[in-house]
């Protein structure tokens, strides 16, 4: 199809679509494409008049054909203009028999159910309309969609005021899009490929995809867990892991609980300082055969470590204190608070500061003075971040301690 006729072909196809919707429901009804001010529409006969009153550039797909020209301005492709066509569908007929309203219902219902122009209908419109090229059956690449166009009452009044001395008729507005208009330019043919010269070069960067708890990737990373560093090909030789800038120990390659290949690092006190609860920065480095030169490295990946226990909390022998053994050392300046959540309905919950520490240690002690006897869920909050409680079958199950009456 000559794309210069695209707009006219779209109008003919929509008119055929409207004729199919109204059928014989309103005897004698016809579909026209006249100016709404035409006297031919005011004979009292039922008409559905399709009128194109505005075109706008479609901003969503207009640039799909870029680039159309090379650096020297020569055409690389024929440019294609994509337009939206705004139509007035106006209904005429005997108002006493409500012809306009019946026609409106048929058209609005049909376009709501089938808001597009089928390619077969567009092909038929082109083939049966001599001035559209007749036998040339080339069709637009995109499907033409017809959608309602909302217009404020005052804007509709201004639109009808453009038709001088013409009374308002019942009208619906629709937009058809996108309509392509291609302007053919002499385009130089693209030279064929003479030789394929692809080479694979190793990347000098390592991409960390994610950091997760290897045992349960849906949980936060906590002290005592195994850190899974998801990277492509973690089994390649020469890889090492830096935790907060210090080389990690006991690094292995394997898979996390979800089956992702990863480097596995145990987050225990066996790792060198300054690994502690709180901020965590991870970097992966690939060393050369000499073990010293760096062939590739990742960018730093920031995360954090939630407090975790190395052993279950317990009540001291005298029953007057709560002892914690943490998976990582707690610095002396860090704020450490024991959280006790009562299991019994009559008991209270408690927030108890741990005893001061002279040095970084994995042992924390919280006095139980004033704590009512009962069973408690226990957590430790370090610098505002609390350790995780155990969860099973929709309820918290631990860690548990029982405070007895002293």
Short mmCIF file of C-alpha atoms in Angstrom, two decimals:
data_model
loop_
_atom_site.label_atom_id
_atom_site.label_comp_id
_atom_site.label_asym_id
_atom_site.label_seq_id
_atom_site.Cartn_x
_atom_site.Cartn_y
_atom_site.Cartn_z
CA UNK A 1 0.00 0.00 0.00
CA UNK A 2 1.23 3.48 -0.83
CA UNK A 3 1.85 4.82 2.68
CA UNK A 4 0.69 8.25 1.54
CA UNK A 5 -2.79 6.69 1.46
CA UNK A 6 -2.48 5.22 4.99
CA UNK A 7 -4.72 7.83 6.60
CA UNK A 8 -7.45 7.45 4.00
CA UNK A 9 -7.20 3.65 4.14
CA UNK A 10 -7.62 3.75 7.93
CA UNK A 11 -10.74 5.91 7.57
CA UNK A 12 -12.26 3.52 5.03
CA UNK A 13 -11.49 0.50 7.23
CA UNK A 14 -13.05 2.11 10.32
CA UNK A 15 -16.12 3.07 8.30
CA UNK A 16 -16.49 -0.57 7.19
CA UNK A 17 -16.11 -1.62 10.83
CA UNK A 18 -18.89 0.75 11.92
CA UNK A 19 -21.18 -0.53 9.16
CA UNK A 20 -20.65 -4.06 10.48
CA UNK A 21 -21.57 -2.96 14.02
CA UNK A 22 -24.87 -1.27 13.10
CA UNK A 23 -25.94 -3.93 10.57
CA UNK A 24 -29.72 -3.87 10.06
CA UNK A 25 -30.54 -2.96 13.68
CA UNK A 26 -31.68 0.53 12.59
CA UNK A 27 -33.44 0.22 9.21
CA UNK A 28 -31.86 2.33 6.48
CA UNK A 29 -28.85 3.40 8.56
CA UNK A 30 -25.70 4.23 6.60
CA UNK A 31 -22.08 5.11 7.39
CA UNK A 32 -20.65 8.25 5.78
CA UNK A 33 -17.36 10.16 5.91
CA UNK A 34 -18.64 13.71 5.36
CA UNK A 35 -18.01 17.00 7.13
CA UNK A 36 -20.41 17.12 10.13
CA UNK A 37 -21.79 20.40 8.75
CA UNK A 38 -22.84 18.83 5.45
CA UNK A 39 -26.50 19.35 4.50
CA UNK A 40 -26.58 15.79 3.12
CA UNK A 41 -26.60 14.53 6.73
CA UNK A 42 -29.71 16.49 7.71
CA UNK A 43 -32.36 14.72 5.69
CA UNK A 44 -33.77 12.94 8.74
CA UNK A 45 -32.37 9.57 7.65
CA UNK A 46 -30.22 7.60 10.14
CA UNK A 47 -26.51 8.20 9.57
CA UNK A 48 -23.29 7.35 11.39
CA UNK A 49 -20.78 9.90 10.17
CA UNK A 50 -17.02 9.33 10.60
CA UNK A 51 -14.96 12.52 10.36
CA UNK A 52 -11.20 12.97 10.88
CA UNK A 53 -10.82 16.27 12.70
CA UNK A 54 -7.24 16.14 14.01
CA UNK A 55 -3.88 14.34 13.65
CA UNK A 56 -1.06 14.27 16.19
CA UNK A 57 2.40 12.71 16.20
CA UNK A 58 2.59 9.51 18.26
CA UNK A 59 5.41 10.11 20.73
CA UNK A 60 5.67 6.47 21.84
CA UNK A 61 6.68 4.77 18.57
CA UNK A 62 7.74 7.64 16.32
CA UNK A 63 11.45 7.02 16.92
CA UNK A 64 11.38 3.25 16.35
CA UNK A 65 12.97 3.63 12.92
CA UNK A 66 15.98 5.65 14.13
CA UNK A 67 18.71 6.14 13.02
CA UNK A 68 17.57 7.09 9.53
CA UNK A 69 20.73 8.94 8.46
CA UNK A 70 24.45 8.35 8.78
CA UNK A 71 27.12 10.76 10.10
CA UNK A 72 27.43 12.47 6.69
CA UNK A 73 23.66 12.91 6.30
CA UNK A 74 23.15 10.08 3.81
CA UNK A 75 19.95 8.10 4.19
CA UNK A 76 20.31 4.75 5.96
CA UNK A 77 16.57 4.04 6.16
CA UNK A 78 13.44 5.69 4.84
CA UNK A 79 11.96 7.73 7.71
CA UNK A 80 8.53 6.71 8.97
CA UNK A 81 6.09 9.17 10.56
CA UNK A 82 3.71 7.63 13.13
CA UNK A 83 0.45 9.50 13.64
CA UNK A 84 -2.60 9.29 15.90
CA UNK A 85 -5.88 10.03 14.10
CA UNK A 86 -8.67 11.66 16.12
CA UNK A 87 -12.17 10.99 14.76
CA UNK A 88 -15.62 12.44 15.43
CA UNK A 89 -18.30 9.78 15.13
CA UNK A 90 -21.58 11.71 14.88
CA UNK A 91 -25.04 10.17 14.91
CA UNK A 92 -28.00 11.50 12.90
CA UNK A 93 -31.60 10.39 12.49
CA UNK A 94 -35.13 10.79 13.78
CA UNK A 95 -34.89 12.03 17.37
CA UNK A 96 -38.47 10.96 18.02
CA UNK A 97 -37.45 7.34 17.41
CA UNK A 98 -34.09 7.91 19.19
CA UNK A 99 -32.19 6.85 16.08
CA UNK A 100 -28.97 8.70 17.14
CA UNK A 101 -28.98 7.07 20.56
CA UNK A 102 -29.58 3.57 19.17
CA UNK A 103 -26.75 4.03 16.69
CA UNK A 104 -24.47 5.34 19.45
CA UNK A 105 -25.10 2.22 21.56
CA UNK A 106 -24.29 -0.10 18.66
CA UNK A 107 -21.05 1.71 17.77
CA UNK A 108 -19.79 2.27 21.34
CA UNK A 109 -20.51 -1.33 22.31
CA UNK A 110 -18.83 -2.69 19.19
CA UNK A 111 -15.67 -0.60 19.57
CA UNK A 112 -15.48 -1.49 23.26
CA UNK A 113 -15.64 -5.21 22.46
CA UNK A 114 -13.34 -5.10 19.41
CA UNK A 115 -11.15 -1.95 19.72
CA UNK A 116 -8.93 -2.60 16.71
CA UNK A 117 -8.95 -2.87 12.93
CA UNK A 118 -8.28 -6.49 11.84
CA UNK A 119 -5.67 -6.86 9.14
CA UNK A 120 -8.19 -8.75 6.96
CA UNK A 121 -10.60 -5.81 7.11
CA UNK A 122 -7.82 -3.36 6.26
CA UNK A 123 -6.77 -5.58 3.34
CA UNK A 124 -10.38 -5.72 2.14
CA UNK A 125 -10.76 -1.94 2.37
CA UNK A 126 -7.62 -1.43 0.29
CA UNK A 127 -8.59 -4.03 -2.31
CA UNK A 128 -12.15 -2.75 -2.82
CA UNK A 129 -11.37 0.97 -2.92
CA UNK A 130 -9.86 1.90 -6.31
CA UNK A 131 -8.31 5.17 -5.21
CA UNK A 132 -6.37 3.34 -2.44
CA UNK A 133 -4.27 1.35 -4.88
CA UNK A 134 -6.57 -1.62 -5.32
CA UNK A 135 -4.39 -4.69 -5.77
CA UNK A 136 -1.39 -3.49 -3.69
CA UNK A 137 -1.83 -5.54 -0.50
CA UNK A 138 1.08 -4.28 1.63
CA UNK A 139 -0.20 -3.67 5.16
CA UNK A 140 1.08 -1.61 8.12
CA UNK A 141 3.47 -3.43 10.45
CA UNK A 142 1.64 -2.46 13.64
CA UNK A 143 -1.97 -3.33 14.42
CA UNK A 144 -4.27 -0.29 14.37
CA UNK A 145 -5.96 0.20 17.75
CA UNK A 146 -9.07 2.33 18.28
CA UNK A 147 -9.49 3.85 21.76
CA UNK A 148 -11.99 6.35 23.23
CA UNK A 149 -10.87 9.98 23.35
CA UNK A 150 -12.12 11.92 26.36
CA UNK A 151 -12.76 15.63 25.85
CA UNK A 152 -14.04 18.13 28.41
CA UNK A 153 -17.49 19.64 27.67
CA UNK A 154 -16.07 23.12 27.05
CA UNK A 155 -13.49 21.70 24.62
CA UNK A 156 -16.25 19.78 22.82
CA UNK A 157 -18.24 23.02 22.55
CA UNK A 158 -15.24 24.79 21.01
CA UNK A 159 -14.80 21.92 18.56
CA UNK A 160 -18.38 22.19 17.33
CA UNK A 161 -18.12 25.98 17.15
CA UNK A 162 -15.67 25.49 14.25
CA UNK A 163 -18.65 24.37 12.14
CA UNK A 164 -20.41 27.68 11.51
CA UNK A 165 -24.19 27.70 12.04
CA UNK A 166 -24.24 23.95 12.57
CA UNK A 167 -26.24 22.63 15.57
CA UNK A 168 -24.63 20.08 17.86
CA UNK A 169 -25.30 16.39 17.17
CA UNK A 170 -24.72 13.43 19.45
CA UNK A 171 -20.98 12.69 19.11
CA UNK A 172 -18.37 10.24 20.35
CA UNK A 173 -14.60 10.79 19.90
CA UNK A 174 -12.08 8.03 19.17
CA UNK A 175 -8.36 7.82 18.38
CA UNK A 176 -6.86 5.35 15.88
CA UNK A 177 -3.12 4.62 16.32
CA UNK A 178 -0.46 4.29 15.13
CA UNK A 179 -0.76 5.15 11.45
CA UNK A 180 2.54 4.95 9.54
CA UNK A 181 3.50 7.29 6.71
CA UNK A 182 6.77 6.38 5.05
CA UNK A 183 8.64 8.72 2.73
CA UNK A 184 10.81 6.67 0.40
CA UNK A 185 14.40 7.87 0.07
CA UNK A 186 17.21 6.44 -2.08
CA UNK A 187 19.04 4.28 0.44
CA UNK A 188 22.51 2.90 -0.16
CA UNK A 189 22.55 -0.89 0.25
CA UNK A 190 24.36 -2.25 3.28
CA UNK A 191 27.56 -3.99 2.27
CA UNK A 192 27.68 -7.71 3.10
CA UNK A 193 29.94 -9.00 5.85
CA UNK A 194 33.22 -10.12 4.30
CA UNK A 195 34.94 -11.57 7.34
CA UNK A 196 33.85 -12.37 10.87
CA UNK A 197 36.58 -11.39 13.31
CA UNK A 198 35.20 -12.03 16.79
CA UNK A 199 37.59 -12.63 19.67
CA UNK A 200 36.81 -13.45 23.28
CA UNK A 201 38.75 -11.46 25.85
CA UNK A 202 38.50 -12.21 29.58
CA UNK A 203 36.79 -9.51 31.60
CA UNK A 204 38.88 -7.73 34.21
CA UNK A 205 35.91 -7.33 36.51
CA UNK A 206 34.02 -9.80 38.68
CA UNK A 207 30.33 -9.19 39.23
CA UNK A 208 28.84 -9.92 42.66
CA UNK A 209 25.21 -10.78 41.93
CA UNK A 210 24.04 -10.96 45.54
CA UNK A 211 25.00 -11.71 49.15
CA UNK A 212 22.70 -14.10 51.05
CA UNK A 213 22.54 -16.50 53.96
CA UNK A 214 23.55 -19.78 52.32
CA UNK A 215 21.28 -21.84 54.58
CA UNK A 216 18.15 -19.68 54.05
CA UNK A 217 18.54 -16.92 51.42
CA UNK A 218 15.22 -15.37 52.50
CA UNK A 219 16.63 -14.47 55.93
CA UNK A 220 19.04 -11.60 56.72
CA UNK A 221 22.76 -12.37 56.92
CA UNK A 222 23.50 -13.09 60.58
CA UNK A 223 26.52 -13.95 62.69
CA UNK A 224 27.19 -17.68 62.73
CA UNK A 225 25.66 -18.33 59.31
CA UNK A 226 27.52 -19.16 56.12
CA UNK A 227 27.70 -16.20 53.74
CA UNK A 228 26.98 -17.07 50.10
CA UNK A 229 28.56 -14.68 47.58
CA UNK A 230 26.77 -15.31 44.30
CA UNK A 231 29.13 -14.73 41.36
CA UNK A 232 29.55 -16.33 37.92
CA UNK A 233 31.92 -19.33 38.02
CA UNK A 234 32.90 -19.28 41.71
CA UNK A 235 35.07 -22.39 41.22
CA UNK A 236 37.66 -20.61 39.05
CA UNK A 237 41.18 -20.65 40.54
CA UNK A 238 42.79 -17.70 42.27
CA UNK A 239 39.71 -16.20 43.95
CA UNK A 240 39.85 -14.66 47.41
CA UNK A 241 37.31 -12.74 49.48
CA UNK A 242 37.86 -9.53 51.43
CA UNK A 243 35.50 -8.90 54.36
CA UNK A 244 35.74 -5.25 55.43
CA UNK A 245 39.09 -5.12 53.64
CA UNK A 246 40.59 -8.20 55.38
CA UNK A 247 41.16 -11.52 53.59
CA UNK A 248 38.58 -14.08 54.72
CA UNK A 249 39.51 -17.59 55.82
CA UNK A 250 37.97 -21.01 55.00
CA UNK A 251 36.47 -19.80 51.70
CA UNK A 252 35.03 -22.59 49.53
CA UNK A 253 32.95 -22.78 46.36
CA UNK A 254 29.56 -24.49 46.27
CA UNK A 255 25.84 -23.79 46.19
CA UNK A 256 23.38 -22.04 48.50
CA UNK A 257 20.03 -23.49 49.56
CA UNK A 258 18.35 -22.17 46.39
CA UNK A 259 20.90 -23.86 44.12
CA UNK A 260 22.87 -20.74 43.11
CA UNK A 261 26.61 -21.20 42.60
CA UNK A 262 28.49 -19.13 45.16
CA UNK A 263 31.58 -18.60 47.24
CA UNK A 264 30.84 -19.79 50.80
CA UNK A 265 32.33 -17.98 53.82
CA UNK A 266 31.53 -18.93 57.46
CA UNK A 267 30.78 -15.81 59.51
CA UNK A 268 32.27 -16.96 62.80
CA UNK A 269 34.77 -15.58 65.28
CA UNK A 270 37.45 -17.57 63.45
CA UNK A 271 37.39 -14.83 60.81
CA UNK A 272 40.05 -12.16 61.42
CA UNK A 273 39.17 -8.77 62.92
CA UNK A 274 37.58 -6.32 62.38
CA UNK A 275 34.64 -8.59 61.40
CA UNK A 276 31.75 -7.77 63.75
CA UNK A 277 28.00 -7.30 63.79
CA UNK A 278 26.85 -4.32 61.72
CA UNK A 279 28.16 -2.99 58.41
CA UNK A 280 29.78 -5.49 56.04
CA UNK A 281 31.70 -4.74 52.84
CA UNK A 282 32.55 -7.66 50.54
CA UNK A 283 34.98 -7.69 47.64
CA UNK A 284 36.13 -10.60 45.46
CA UNK A 285 39.65 -10.57 44.00
CA UNK A 286 41.21 -12.90 41.40
CA UNK A 287 44.96 -13.36 41.75
CA UNK A 288 47.39 -14.41 39.04
CA UNK A 289 49.42 -17.64 39.03
CA UNK A 290 52.07 -16.03 41.25
CA UNK A 291 49.44 -15.51 43.97
CA UNK A 292 50.26 -11.80 44.32
CA UNK A 293 49.27 -9.99 41.10
CA UNK A 294 45.61 -9.11 40.66
CA UNK A 295 43.99 -10.13 37.37
CA UNK A 296 40.42 -9.04 38.16
CA UNK A 297 38.34 -7.73 41.04
CA UNK A 298 34.77 -6.82 41.87
CA UNK A 299 33.42 -3.55 43.12
CA UNK A 300 32.71 -3.39 46.85
CA UNK A 301 29.31 -4.84 47.76
CA UNK A 302 27.77 -3.37 50.92
CA UNK A 303 25.56 -5.35 53.31
CA UNK A 304 25.24 -5.90 57.07
CA UNK A 305 25.47 -8.69 59.65
CA UNK A 306 22.59 -9.21 62.10
CA UNK A 307 23.59 -10.40 65.61
CA UNK A 308 23.59 -14.19 65.99
CA UNK A 309 24.38 -16.74 68.69
CA UNK A 310 27.16 -19.34 68.69
CA UNK A 311 25.24 -21.28 71.40
CA UNK A 312 21.80 -21.08 72.93
CA UNK A 313 21.37 -18.42 75.67
CA UNK A 314 21.32 -19.83 79.18
CA UNK A 315 20.66 -18.88 82.79
CA UNK A 316 23.78 -18.64 84.99
CA UNK A 317 24.37 -21.16 87.77
CA UNK A 318 23.21 -18.72 90.44
CA UNK A 319 20.04 -17.97 88.45
CA UNK A 320 20.73 -14.22 88.64
CA UNK A 321 22.10 -13.56 85.17
CA UNK A 322 21.51 -14.42 81.52
CA UNK A 323 24.58 -15.55 79.57
CA UNK A 324 25.02 -15.14 75.82
CA UNK A 325 27.73 -16.61 73.59
CA UNK A 326 27.79 -14.60 70.37
CA UNK A 327 29.01 -15.81 66.98
CA UNK A 328 31.18 -12.70 66.54
CA UNK A 329 32.99 -10.48 69.00
CA UNK A 330 31.09 -7.47 70.35
CA UNK A 331 33.26 -4.30 70.66
CA UNK A 332 33.33 -2.66 74.12
CA UNK A 333 31.83 0.56 72.80
CA UNK A 334 28.85 -1.19 71.20
CA UNK A 335 25.46 -0.95 72.91
CA UNK A 336 24.26 -4.45 73.88
CA UNK A 337 20.76 -5.02 75.28
CA UNK A 338 19.00 -8.29 76.19
CA UNK A 339 15.36 -8.50 75.06
CA UNK A 340 13.06 -10.88 76.97
CA UNK A 341 9.60 -11.52 75.50
CA UNK A 342 7.22 -13.18 77.93
CA UNK A 343 5.46 -16.36 76.86
CA UNK A 344 2.92 -16.35 79.70
CA UNK A 345 -0.14 -14.14 79.63
CA UNK A 346 0.56 -12.68 83.10
CA UNK A 347 4.28 -12.02 82.62
CA UNK A 348 5.95 -8.82 81.43
CA UNK A 349 8.60 -8.34 78.77
CA UNK A 350 11.97 -6.80 79.59
CA UNK A 351 14.74 -4.75 78.00
CA UNK A 352 17.94 -5.23 80.03
CA UNK A 353 21.31 -3.56 79.26
CA UNK A 354 24.20 -6.03 79.24
CA UNK A 355 27.10 -5.52 81.65
CA UNK A 356 29.98 -3.32 80.38
CA UNK A 357 32.95 -4.98 78.66
CA UNK A 358 36.60 -3.94 78.83
CA UNK A 359 37.54 -5.59 75.53
CA UNK A 360 35.87 -7.05 72.45
CA UNK A 361 34.31 -10.33 73.53
CA UNK A 362 31.83 -12.95 72.39
CA UNK A 363 30.37 -13.31 75.90
CA UNK A 364 27.58 -11.03 77.08
CA UNK A 365 25.92 -11.00 80.49
CA UNK A 366 22.56 -9.47 81.43
CA UNK A 367 21.46 -9.31 85.11
CA UNK A 368 18.03 -10.76 85.87
CA UNK A 369 17.29 -8.65 88.95
CA UNK A 370 13.60 -7.76 88.99
CA UNK A 371 12.64 -10.21 86.23
CA UNK A 372 9.49 -12.18 87.06
CA UNK A 373 9.70 -15.97 86.92
CA UNK A 374 8.47 -17.50 83.69
CA UNK A 375 9.40 -18.60 80.20
CA UNK A 376 10.84 -16.02 77.79
CA UNK A 377 11.86 -15.73 74.16
CA UNK A 378 15.34 -14.17 74.10
CA UNK A 379 17.06 -11.82 71.65
CA UNK A 380 20.07 -9.52 71.82
CA UNK A 381 20.06 -6.03 70.36
CA UNK A 382 23.46 -4.63 69.36
CA UNK A 383 23.60 -0.99 68.28
CA UNK A 384 19.86 -1.08 67.59
CA UNK A 385 19.82 -4.32 65.53
CA UNK A 386 18.27 -7.38 67.19
CA UNK A 387 19.09 -11.05 66.65
CA UNK A 388 16.49 -13.23 64.93
CA UNK A 389 13.97 -15.37 66.78
CA UNK A 390 13.31 -18.94 65.65
CA UNK A 391 10.10 -19.38 63.63
CA UNK A 392 8.18 -22.58 62.94
CA UNK A 393 4.62 -23.43 61.95
CA UNK A 394 3.45 -19.83 62.20
CA UNK A 395 4.83 -19.06 65.67
CA UNK A 396 8.06 -18.05 67.41
CA UNK A 397 9.71 -21.07 69.04
CA UNK A 398 13.03 -19.85 70.46
CA UNK A 399 15.57 -19.24 71.78
CA UNK A 400 13.82 -19.93 75.11
CA UNK A 401 14.99 -19.51 78.70
CA UNK A 402 13.13 -20.15 81.93
CA UNK A 403 13.65 -17.73 84.82
CA UNK A 404 12.94 -19.33 88.18
CA UNK A 405 11.90 -17.71 91.40
CA UNK A 406 15.03 -16.80 93.30
#
